[in-house]
PDB file of C-alpha atoms in Angstrom:
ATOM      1  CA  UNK A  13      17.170  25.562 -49.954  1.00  0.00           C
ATOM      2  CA  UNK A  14      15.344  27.174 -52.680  1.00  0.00           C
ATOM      3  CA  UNK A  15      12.065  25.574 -54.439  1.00  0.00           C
ATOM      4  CA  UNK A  16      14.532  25.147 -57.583  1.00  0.00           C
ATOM      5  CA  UNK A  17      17.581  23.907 -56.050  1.00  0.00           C
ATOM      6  CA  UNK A  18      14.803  21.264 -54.164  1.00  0.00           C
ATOM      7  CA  UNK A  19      13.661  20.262 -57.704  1.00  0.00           C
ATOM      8  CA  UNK A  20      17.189  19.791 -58.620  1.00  0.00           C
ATOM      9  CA  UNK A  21      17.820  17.692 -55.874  1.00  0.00           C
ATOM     10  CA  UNK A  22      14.998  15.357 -56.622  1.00  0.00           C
ATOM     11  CA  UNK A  23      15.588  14.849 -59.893  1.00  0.00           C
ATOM     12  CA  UNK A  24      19.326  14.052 -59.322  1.00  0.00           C
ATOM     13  CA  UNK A  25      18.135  11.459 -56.807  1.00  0.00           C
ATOM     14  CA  UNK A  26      15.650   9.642 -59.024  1.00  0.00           C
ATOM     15  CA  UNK A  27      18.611   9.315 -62.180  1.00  0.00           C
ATOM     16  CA  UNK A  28      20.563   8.067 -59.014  1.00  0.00           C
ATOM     17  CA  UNK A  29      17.138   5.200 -58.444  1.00  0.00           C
ATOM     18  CA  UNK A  30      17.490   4.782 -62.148  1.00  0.00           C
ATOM     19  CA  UNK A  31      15.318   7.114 -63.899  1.00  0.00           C
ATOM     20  CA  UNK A  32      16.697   8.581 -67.241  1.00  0.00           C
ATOM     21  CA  UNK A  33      17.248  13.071 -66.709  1.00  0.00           C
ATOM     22  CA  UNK A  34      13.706  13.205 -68.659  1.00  0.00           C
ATOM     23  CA  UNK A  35      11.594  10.676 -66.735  1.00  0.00           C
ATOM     24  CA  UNK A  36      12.737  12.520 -63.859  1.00  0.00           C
ATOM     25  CA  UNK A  37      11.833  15.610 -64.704  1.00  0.00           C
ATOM     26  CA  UNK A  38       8.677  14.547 -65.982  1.00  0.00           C
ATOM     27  CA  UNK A  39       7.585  13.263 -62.562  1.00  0.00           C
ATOM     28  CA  UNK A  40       8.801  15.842 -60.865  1.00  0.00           C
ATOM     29  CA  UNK A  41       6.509  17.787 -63.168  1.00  0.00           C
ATOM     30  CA  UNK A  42       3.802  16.346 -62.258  1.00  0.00           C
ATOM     31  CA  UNK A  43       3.791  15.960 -58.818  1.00  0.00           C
ATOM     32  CA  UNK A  44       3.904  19.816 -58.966  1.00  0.00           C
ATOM     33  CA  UNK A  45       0.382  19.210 -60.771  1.00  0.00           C
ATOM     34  CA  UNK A  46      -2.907  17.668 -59.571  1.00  0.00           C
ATOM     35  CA  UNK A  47      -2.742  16.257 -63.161  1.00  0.00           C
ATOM     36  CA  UNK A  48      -1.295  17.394 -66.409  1.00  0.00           C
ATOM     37  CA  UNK A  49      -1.361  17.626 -70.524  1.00  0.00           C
ATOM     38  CA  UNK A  50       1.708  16.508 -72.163  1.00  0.00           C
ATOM     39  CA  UNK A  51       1.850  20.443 -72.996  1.00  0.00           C
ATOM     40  CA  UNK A  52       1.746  21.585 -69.424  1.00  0.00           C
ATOM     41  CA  UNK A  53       4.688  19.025 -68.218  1.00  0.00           C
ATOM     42  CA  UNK A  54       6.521  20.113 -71.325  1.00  0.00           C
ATOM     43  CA  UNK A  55       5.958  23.900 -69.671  1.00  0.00           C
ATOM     44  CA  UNK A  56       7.000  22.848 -66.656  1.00  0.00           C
ATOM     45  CA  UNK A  57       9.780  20.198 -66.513  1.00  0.00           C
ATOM     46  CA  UNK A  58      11.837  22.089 -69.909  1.00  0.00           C
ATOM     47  CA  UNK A  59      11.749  18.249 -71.495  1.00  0.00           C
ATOM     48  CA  UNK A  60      11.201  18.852 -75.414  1.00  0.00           C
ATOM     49  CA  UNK A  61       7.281  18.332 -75.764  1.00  0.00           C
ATOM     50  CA  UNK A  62       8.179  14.982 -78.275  1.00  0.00           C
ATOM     51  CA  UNK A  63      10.460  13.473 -76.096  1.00  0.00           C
ATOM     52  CA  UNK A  64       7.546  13.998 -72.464  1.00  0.00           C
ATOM     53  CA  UNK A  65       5.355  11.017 -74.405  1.00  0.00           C
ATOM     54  CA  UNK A  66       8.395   8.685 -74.073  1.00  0.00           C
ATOM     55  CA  UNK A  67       9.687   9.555 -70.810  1.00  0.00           C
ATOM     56  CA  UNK A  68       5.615   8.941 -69.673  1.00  0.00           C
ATOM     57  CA  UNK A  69       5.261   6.191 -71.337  1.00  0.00           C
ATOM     58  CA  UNK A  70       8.356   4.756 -69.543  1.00  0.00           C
ATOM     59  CA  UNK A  71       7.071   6.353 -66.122  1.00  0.00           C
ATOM     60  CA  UNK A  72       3.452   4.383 -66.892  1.00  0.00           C
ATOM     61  CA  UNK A  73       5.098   1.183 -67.069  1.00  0.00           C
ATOM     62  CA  UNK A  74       7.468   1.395 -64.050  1.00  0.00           C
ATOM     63  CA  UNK A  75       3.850   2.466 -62.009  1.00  0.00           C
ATOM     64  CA  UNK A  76       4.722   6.475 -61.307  1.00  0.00           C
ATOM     65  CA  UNK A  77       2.258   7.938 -63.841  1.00  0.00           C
ATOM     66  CA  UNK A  78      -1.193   7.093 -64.306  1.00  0.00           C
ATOM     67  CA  UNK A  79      -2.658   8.117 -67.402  1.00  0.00           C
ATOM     68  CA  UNK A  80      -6.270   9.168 -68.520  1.00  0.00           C
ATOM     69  CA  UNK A  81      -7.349   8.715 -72.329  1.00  0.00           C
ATOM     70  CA  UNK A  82      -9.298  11.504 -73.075  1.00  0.00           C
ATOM     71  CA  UNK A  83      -8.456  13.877 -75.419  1.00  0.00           C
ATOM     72  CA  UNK A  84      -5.860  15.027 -74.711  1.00  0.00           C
ATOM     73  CA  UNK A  85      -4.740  12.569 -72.823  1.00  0.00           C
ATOM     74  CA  UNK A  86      -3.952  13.733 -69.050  1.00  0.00           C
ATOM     75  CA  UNK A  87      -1.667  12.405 -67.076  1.00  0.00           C
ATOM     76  CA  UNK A  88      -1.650  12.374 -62.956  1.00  0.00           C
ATOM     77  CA  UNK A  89       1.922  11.279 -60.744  1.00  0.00           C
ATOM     78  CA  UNK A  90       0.626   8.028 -58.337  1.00  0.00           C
ATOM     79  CA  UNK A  91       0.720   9.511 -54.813  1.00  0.00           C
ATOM     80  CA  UNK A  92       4.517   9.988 -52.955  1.00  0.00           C
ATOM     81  CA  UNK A  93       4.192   6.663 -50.692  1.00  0.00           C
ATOM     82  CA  UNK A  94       3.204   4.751 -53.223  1.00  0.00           C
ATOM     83  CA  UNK A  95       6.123   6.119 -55.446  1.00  0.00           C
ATOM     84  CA  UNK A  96       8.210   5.688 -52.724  1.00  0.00           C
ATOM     85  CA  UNK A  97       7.626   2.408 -52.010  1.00  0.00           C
ATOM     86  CA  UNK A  98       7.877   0.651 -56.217  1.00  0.00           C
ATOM     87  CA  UNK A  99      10.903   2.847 -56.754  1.00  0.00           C
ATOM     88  CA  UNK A 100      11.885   1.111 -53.237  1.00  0.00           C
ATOM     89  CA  UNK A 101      11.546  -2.574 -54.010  1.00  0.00           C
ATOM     90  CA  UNK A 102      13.177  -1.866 -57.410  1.00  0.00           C
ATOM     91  CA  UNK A 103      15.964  -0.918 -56.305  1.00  0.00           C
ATOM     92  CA  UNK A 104      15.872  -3.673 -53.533  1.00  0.00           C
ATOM     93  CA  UNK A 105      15.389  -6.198 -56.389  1.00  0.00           C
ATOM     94  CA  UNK A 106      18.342  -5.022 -58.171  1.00  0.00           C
ATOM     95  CA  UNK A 107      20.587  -5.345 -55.089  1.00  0.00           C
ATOM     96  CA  UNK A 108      19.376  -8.634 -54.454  1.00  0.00           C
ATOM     97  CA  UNK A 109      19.811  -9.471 -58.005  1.00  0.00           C
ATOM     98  CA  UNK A 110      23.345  -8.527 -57.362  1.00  0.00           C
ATOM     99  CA  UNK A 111      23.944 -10.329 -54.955  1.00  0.00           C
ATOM    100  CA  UNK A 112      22.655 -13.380 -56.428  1.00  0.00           C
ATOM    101  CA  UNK A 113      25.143 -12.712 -59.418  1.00  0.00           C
ATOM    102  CA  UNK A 114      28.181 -12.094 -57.004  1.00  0.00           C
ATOM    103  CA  UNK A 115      27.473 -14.937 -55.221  1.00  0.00           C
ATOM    104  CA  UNK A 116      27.243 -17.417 -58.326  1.00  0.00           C
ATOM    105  CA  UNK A 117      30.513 -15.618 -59.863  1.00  0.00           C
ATOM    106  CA  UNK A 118      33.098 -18.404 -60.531  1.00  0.00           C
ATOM    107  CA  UNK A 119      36.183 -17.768 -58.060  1.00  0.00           C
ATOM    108  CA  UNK A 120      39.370 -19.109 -59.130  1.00  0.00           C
ATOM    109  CA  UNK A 121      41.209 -21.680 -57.268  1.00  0.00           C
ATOM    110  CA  UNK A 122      43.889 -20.019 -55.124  1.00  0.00           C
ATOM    111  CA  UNK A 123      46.237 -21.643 -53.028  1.00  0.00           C
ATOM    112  CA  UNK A 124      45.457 -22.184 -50.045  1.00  0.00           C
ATOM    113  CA  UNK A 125      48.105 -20.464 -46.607  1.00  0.00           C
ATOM    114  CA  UNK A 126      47.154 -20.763 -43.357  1.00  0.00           C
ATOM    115  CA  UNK A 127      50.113 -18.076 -42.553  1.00  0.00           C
ATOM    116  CA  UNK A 128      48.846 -15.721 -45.004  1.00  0.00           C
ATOM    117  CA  UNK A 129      49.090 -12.168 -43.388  1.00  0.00           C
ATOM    118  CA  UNK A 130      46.723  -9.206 -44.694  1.00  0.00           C
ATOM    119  CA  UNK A 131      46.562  -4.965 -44.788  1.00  0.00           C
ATOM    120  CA  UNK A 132      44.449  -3.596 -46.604  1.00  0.00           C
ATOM    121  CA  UNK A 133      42.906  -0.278 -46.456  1.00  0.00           C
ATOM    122  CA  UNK A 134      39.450   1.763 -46.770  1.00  0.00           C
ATOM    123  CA  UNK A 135      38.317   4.819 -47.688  1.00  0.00           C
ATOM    124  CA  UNK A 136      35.201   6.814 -46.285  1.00  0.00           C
ATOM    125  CA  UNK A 137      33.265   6.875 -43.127  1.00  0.00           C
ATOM    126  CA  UNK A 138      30.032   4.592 -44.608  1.00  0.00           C
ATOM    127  CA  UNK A 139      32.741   1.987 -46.242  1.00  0.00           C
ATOM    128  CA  UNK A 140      34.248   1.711 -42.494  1.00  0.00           C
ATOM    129  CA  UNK A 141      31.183   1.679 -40.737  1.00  0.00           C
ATOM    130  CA  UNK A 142      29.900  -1.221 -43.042  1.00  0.00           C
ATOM    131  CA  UNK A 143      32.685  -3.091 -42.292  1.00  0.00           C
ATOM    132  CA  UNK A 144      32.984  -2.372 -38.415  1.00  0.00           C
ATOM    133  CA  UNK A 145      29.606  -4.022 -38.327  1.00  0.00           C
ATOM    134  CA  UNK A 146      30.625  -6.849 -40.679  1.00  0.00           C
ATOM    135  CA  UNK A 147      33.491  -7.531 -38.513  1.00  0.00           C
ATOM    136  CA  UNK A 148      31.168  -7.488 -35.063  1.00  0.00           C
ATOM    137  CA  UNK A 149      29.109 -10.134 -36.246  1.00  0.00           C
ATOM    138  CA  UNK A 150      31.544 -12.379 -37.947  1.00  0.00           C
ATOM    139  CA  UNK A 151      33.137 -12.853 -34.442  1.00  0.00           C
ATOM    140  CA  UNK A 152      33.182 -16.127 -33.401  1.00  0.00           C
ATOM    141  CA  UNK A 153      35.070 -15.695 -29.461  1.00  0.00           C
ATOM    142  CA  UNK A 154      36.174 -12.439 -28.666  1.00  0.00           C
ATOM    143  CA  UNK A 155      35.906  -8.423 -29.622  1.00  0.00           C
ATOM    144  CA  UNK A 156      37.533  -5.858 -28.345  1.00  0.00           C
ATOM    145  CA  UNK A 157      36.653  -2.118 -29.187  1.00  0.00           C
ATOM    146  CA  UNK A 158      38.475   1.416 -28.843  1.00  0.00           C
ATOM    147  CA  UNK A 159      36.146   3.998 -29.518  1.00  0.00           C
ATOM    148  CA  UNK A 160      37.590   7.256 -29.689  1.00  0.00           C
ATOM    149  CA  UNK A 161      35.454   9.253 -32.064  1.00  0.00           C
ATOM    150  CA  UNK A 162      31.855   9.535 -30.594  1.00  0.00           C
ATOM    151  CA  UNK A 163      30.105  10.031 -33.779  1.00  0.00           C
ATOM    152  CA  UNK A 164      30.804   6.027 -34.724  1.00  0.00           C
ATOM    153  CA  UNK A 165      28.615   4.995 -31.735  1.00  0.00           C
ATOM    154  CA  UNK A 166      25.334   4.491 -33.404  1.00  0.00           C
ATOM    155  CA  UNK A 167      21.801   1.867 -32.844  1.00  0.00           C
ATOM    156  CA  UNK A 168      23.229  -0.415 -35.987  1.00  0.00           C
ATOM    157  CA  UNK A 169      26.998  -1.219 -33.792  1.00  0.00           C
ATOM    158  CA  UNK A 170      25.006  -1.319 -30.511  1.00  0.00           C
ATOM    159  CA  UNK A 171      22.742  -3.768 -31.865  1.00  0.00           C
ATOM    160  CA  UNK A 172      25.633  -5.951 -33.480  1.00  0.00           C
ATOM    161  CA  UNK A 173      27.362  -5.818 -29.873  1.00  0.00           C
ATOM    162  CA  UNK A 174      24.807  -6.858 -28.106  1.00  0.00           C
ATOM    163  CA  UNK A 175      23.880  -9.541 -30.343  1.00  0.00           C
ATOM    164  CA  UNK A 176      27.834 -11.048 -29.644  1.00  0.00           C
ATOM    165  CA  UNK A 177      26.892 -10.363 -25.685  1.00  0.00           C
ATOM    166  CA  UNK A 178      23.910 -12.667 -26.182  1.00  0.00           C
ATOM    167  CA  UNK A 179      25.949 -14.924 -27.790  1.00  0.00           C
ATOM    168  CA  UNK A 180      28.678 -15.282 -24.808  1.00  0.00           C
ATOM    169  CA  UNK A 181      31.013 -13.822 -26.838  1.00  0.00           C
ATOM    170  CA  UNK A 182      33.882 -12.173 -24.790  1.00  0.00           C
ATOM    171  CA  UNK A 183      33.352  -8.623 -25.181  1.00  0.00           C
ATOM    172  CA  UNK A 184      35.792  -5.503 -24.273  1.00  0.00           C
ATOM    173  CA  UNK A 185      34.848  -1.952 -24.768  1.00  0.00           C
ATOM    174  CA  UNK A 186      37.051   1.366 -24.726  1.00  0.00           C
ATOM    175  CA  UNK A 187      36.233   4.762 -24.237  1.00  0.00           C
ATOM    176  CA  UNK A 188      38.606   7.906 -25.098  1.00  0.00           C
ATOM    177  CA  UNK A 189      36.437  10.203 -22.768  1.00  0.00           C
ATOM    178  CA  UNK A 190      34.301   9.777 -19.899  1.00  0.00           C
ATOM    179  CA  UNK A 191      31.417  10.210 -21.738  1.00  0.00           C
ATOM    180  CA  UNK A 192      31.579   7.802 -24.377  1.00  0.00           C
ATOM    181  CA  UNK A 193      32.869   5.435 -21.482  1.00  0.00           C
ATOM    182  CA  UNK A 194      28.986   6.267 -19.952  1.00  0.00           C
ATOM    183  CA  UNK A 195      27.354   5.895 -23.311  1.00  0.00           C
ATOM    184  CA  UNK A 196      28.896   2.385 -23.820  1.00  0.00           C
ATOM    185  CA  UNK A 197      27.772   1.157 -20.522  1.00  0.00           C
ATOM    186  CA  UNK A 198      24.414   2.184 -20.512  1.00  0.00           C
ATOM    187  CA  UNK A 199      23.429   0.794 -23.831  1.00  0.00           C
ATOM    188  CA  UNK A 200      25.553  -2.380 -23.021  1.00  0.00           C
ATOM    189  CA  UNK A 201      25.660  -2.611 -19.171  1.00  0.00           C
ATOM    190  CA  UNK A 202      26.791  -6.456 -19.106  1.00  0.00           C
ATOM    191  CA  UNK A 203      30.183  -5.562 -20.729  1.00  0.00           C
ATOM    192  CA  UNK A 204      33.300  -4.535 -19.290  1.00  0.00           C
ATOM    193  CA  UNK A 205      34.127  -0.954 -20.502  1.00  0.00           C
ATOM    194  CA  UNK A 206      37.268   0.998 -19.433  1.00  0.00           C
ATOM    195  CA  UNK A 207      38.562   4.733 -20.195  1.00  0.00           C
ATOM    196  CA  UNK A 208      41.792   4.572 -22.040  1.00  0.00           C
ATOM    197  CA  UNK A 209      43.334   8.095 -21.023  1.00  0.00           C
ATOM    198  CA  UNK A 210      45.721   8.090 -24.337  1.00  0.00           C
ATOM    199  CA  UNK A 211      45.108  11.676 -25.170  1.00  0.00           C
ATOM    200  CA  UNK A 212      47.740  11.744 -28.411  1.00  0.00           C
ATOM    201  CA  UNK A 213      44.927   9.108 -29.840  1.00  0.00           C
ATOM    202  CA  UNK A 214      42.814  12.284 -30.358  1.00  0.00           C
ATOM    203  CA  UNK A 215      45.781  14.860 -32.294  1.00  0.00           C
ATOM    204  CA  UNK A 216      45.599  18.194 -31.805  1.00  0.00           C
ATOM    205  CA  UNK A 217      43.557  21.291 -31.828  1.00  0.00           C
ATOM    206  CA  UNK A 218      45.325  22.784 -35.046  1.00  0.00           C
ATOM    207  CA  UNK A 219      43.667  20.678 -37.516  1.00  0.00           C
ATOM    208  CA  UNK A 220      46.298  19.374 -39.391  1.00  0.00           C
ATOM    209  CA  UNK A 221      47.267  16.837 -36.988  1.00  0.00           C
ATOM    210  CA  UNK A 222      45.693  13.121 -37.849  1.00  0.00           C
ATOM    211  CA  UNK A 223      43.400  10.569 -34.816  1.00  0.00           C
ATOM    212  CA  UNK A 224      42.473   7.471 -34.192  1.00  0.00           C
ATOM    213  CA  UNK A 225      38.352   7.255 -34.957  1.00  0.00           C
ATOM    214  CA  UNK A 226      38.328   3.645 -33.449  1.00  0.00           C
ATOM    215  CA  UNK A 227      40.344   0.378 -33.128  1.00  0.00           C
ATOM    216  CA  UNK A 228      38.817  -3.278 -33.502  1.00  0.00           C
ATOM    217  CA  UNK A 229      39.988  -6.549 -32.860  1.00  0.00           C
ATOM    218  CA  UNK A 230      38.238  -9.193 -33.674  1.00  0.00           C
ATOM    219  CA  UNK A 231      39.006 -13.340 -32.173  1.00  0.00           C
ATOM    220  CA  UNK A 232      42.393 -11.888 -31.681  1.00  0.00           C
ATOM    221  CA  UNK A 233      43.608 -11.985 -35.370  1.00  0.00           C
ATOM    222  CA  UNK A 234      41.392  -9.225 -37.337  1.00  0.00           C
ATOM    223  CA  UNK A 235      41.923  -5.476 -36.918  1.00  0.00           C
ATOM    224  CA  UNK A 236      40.835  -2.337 -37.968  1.00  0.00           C
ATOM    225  CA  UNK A 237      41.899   0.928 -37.128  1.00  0.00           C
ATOM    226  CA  UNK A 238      40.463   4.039 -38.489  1.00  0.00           C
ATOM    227  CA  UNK A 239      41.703   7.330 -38.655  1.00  0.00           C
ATOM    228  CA  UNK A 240      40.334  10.980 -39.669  1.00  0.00           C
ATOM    229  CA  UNK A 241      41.382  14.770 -39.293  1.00  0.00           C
ATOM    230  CA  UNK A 242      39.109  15.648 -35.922  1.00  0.00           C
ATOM    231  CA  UNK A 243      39.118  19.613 -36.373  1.00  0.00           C
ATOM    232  CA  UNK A 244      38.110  19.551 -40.379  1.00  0.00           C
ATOM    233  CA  UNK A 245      34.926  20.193 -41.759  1.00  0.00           C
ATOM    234  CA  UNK A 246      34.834  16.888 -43.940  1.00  0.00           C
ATOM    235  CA  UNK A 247      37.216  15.107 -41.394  1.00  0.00           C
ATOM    236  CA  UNK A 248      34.709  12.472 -40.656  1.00  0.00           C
ATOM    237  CA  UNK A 249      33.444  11.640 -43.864  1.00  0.00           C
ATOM    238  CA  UNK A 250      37.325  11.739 -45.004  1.00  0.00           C
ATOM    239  CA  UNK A 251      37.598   8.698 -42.632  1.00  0.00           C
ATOM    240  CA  UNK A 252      40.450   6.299 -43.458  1.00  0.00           C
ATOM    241  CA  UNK A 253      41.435   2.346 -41.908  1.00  0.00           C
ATOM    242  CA  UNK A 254      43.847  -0.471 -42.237  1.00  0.00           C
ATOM    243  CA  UNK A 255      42.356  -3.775 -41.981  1.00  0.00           C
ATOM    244  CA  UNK A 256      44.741  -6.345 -41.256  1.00  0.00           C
ATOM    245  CA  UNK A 257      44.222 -10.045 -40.715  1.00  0.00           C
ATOM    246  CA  UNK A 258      46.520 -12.947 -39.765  1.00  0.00           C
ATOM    247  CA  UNK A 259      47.503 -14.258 -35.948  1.00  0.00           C
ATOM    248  CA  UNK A 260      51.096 -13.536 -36.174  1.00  0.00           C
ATOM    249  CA  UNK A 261      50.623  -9.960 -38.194  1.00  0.00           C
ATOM    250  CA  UNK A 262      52.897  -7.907 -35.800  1.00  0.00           C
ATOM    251  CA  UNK A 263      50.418  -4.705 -36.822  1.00  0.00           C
ATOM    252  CA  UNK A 264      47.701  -6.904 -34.816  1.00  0.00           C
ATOM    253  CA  UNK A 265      49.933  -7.863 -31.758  1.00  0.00           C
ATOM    254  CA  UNK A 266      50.429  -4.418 -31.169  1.00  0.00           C
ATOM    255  CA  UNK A 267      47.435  -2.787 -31.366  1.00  0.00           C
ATOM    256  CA  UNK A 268      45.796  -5.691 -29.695  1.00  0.00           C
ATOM    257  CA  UNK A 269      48.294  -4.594 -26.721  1.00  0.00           C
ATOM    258  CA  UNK A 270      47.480  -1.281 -26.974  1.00  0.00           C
ATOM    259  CA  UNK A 271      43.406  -1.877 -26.742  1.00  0.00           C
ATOM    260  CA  UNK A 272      43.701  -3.986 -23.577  1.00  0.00           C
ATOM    261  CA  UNK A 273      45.719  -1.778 -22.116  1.00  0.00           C
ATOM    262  CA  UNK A 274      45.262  -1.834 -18.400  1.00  0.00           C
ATOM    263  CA  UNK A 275      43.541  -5.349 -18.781  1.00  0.00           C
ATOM    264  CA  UNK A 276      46.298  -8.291 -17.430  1.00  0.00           C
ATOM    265  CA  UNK A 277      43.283 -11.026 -17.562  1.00  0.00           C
ATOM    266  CA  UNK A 278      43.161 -10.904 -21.407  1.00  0.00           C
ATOM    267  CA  UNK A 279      46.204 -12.670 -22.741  1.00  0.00           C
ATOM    268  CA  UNK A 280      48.187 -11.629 -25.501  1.00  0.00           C
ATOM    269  CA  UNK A 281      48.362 -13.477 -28.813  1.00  0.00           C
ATOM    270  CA  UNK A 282      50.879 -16.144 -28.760  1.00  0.00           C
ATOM    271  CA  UNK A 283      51.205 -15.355 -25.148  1.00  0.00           C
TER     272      UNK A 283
END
């Protein structure tokens, strides 16, 4: 990556933390500078020279820019950590701002069906993820996991896992290949795990064919199943799922049938 297309990458990333494009480039400027004249960041960032005193002024108050009043005034960018770290807890304290707001939104009355029965879907490999772990911990008696894609095994759903093992939570893993049979049993060695063998879960070398990334249960009434194109560049982060919910969704019976597979001791819904 070139020093240019690094700058432009920066600067798209701070509007992204909440900067304005001229505040940005601005600090960007100036942390190419040990300090600088409202001229020389004007030289160097392309902001109009009238417009660099408001975009500092803004970058003073948030604590980026530290400014010297001489004449003319110089201005110096505060050091990367401690950038880092205030444009950090801002945007912390916006998401937990939020959240507060979400939280104290007024939810209309709905009424109420036990039976109600669920599918909804998702789109992209972070939104599943985030709700794979979601799921894991909002378990209350049993999970049971298909993993077929390797590349969802990762600290954040080992850590959730064994959390629900701690918990005496019943707990029953699946592995598409040998080897992420292994991985699953070394990082949680107290938990049944069992090789599935369904090679059509996986699709086919041509590309164009769709898999199965992973199937959930959760307490025997919640599943997800995600799906992606294995052989495509952006397969993964093209990920797909269905998350259904409801005991007597037929969706859930089967896949629930299809996950314990080889495993008579775990009853069937209903059953």
């Amino acid at each position: 990556m070139t020093d240019n297309e690094t700058t432009q990458e920066a600067i798209s990333l701070l509007q992204d933390l909440g900067l304005q494009e001229y505040e940005a480039r601005c600090f960007i400027a100036l942390n190419k500078l040990p300090s600088g004249t409202a001229k020389e960041i004007h030289e160097i960032s392309e902001v109009p020279r009238t417009r660099v005193y408001d975009a500092i002024r803004v970058l003073e108050s948030q604590g980026l820019v530290e400014v010297r009043h001489s004449s003319p005034q110089m201005y110096r960018a505060v050091s990367i950590d401690e950038a880092t770290q205030t444009l950090r807890r801002k945007y912390d304290d916006r998401i937990e701002t939020l959240e507060t707001y979400l939280k104290n939104t007024e939810v209309q009355d709905v009424e109420e069906n036990d039976h109600v029965q669920e599918v909804w879907s998702l789109t992209g490999h972070d939104a599943i993820e985030s709700r794979t772990i979601d799921l894991v911990r909002e378990a209350e008696s049993e999970i049971a996991l298909l993993v077929v894609d390797e590349d969802i095994l990762s600290e954040t759903l080992f850590g959730s896992l064994q959390t629900a093992v701690d918990h005496d939570l019943s707990i029953v893993l699946g592995g598409q290949t040998e080897r992420i049979t292994e991985t699953l049993g070394a990082e949680l060695s107290t938990t049944r795990v069992f090789e599935t063998g369904l090679d059509w879960l996986t699709g086919t070398e041509s590309g164009d064919e769709v898999a199965i990334s992973r199937i959930l249960l959760i307490d025997r009434e919640t599943l997800l199943i995600g799906s992606y194109y294995p052989h495509t560049a952006d397969g993964r982060e093209k990920e797909q799922a269905i998350f259904a919910r409801g005991l007597e969704n037929g969706i859930v019976v089967l896949l629930r049938r299809l996950v314990t597979a080889g495993l008579p001791q775990i009853k069937d819904p209903g059953a």
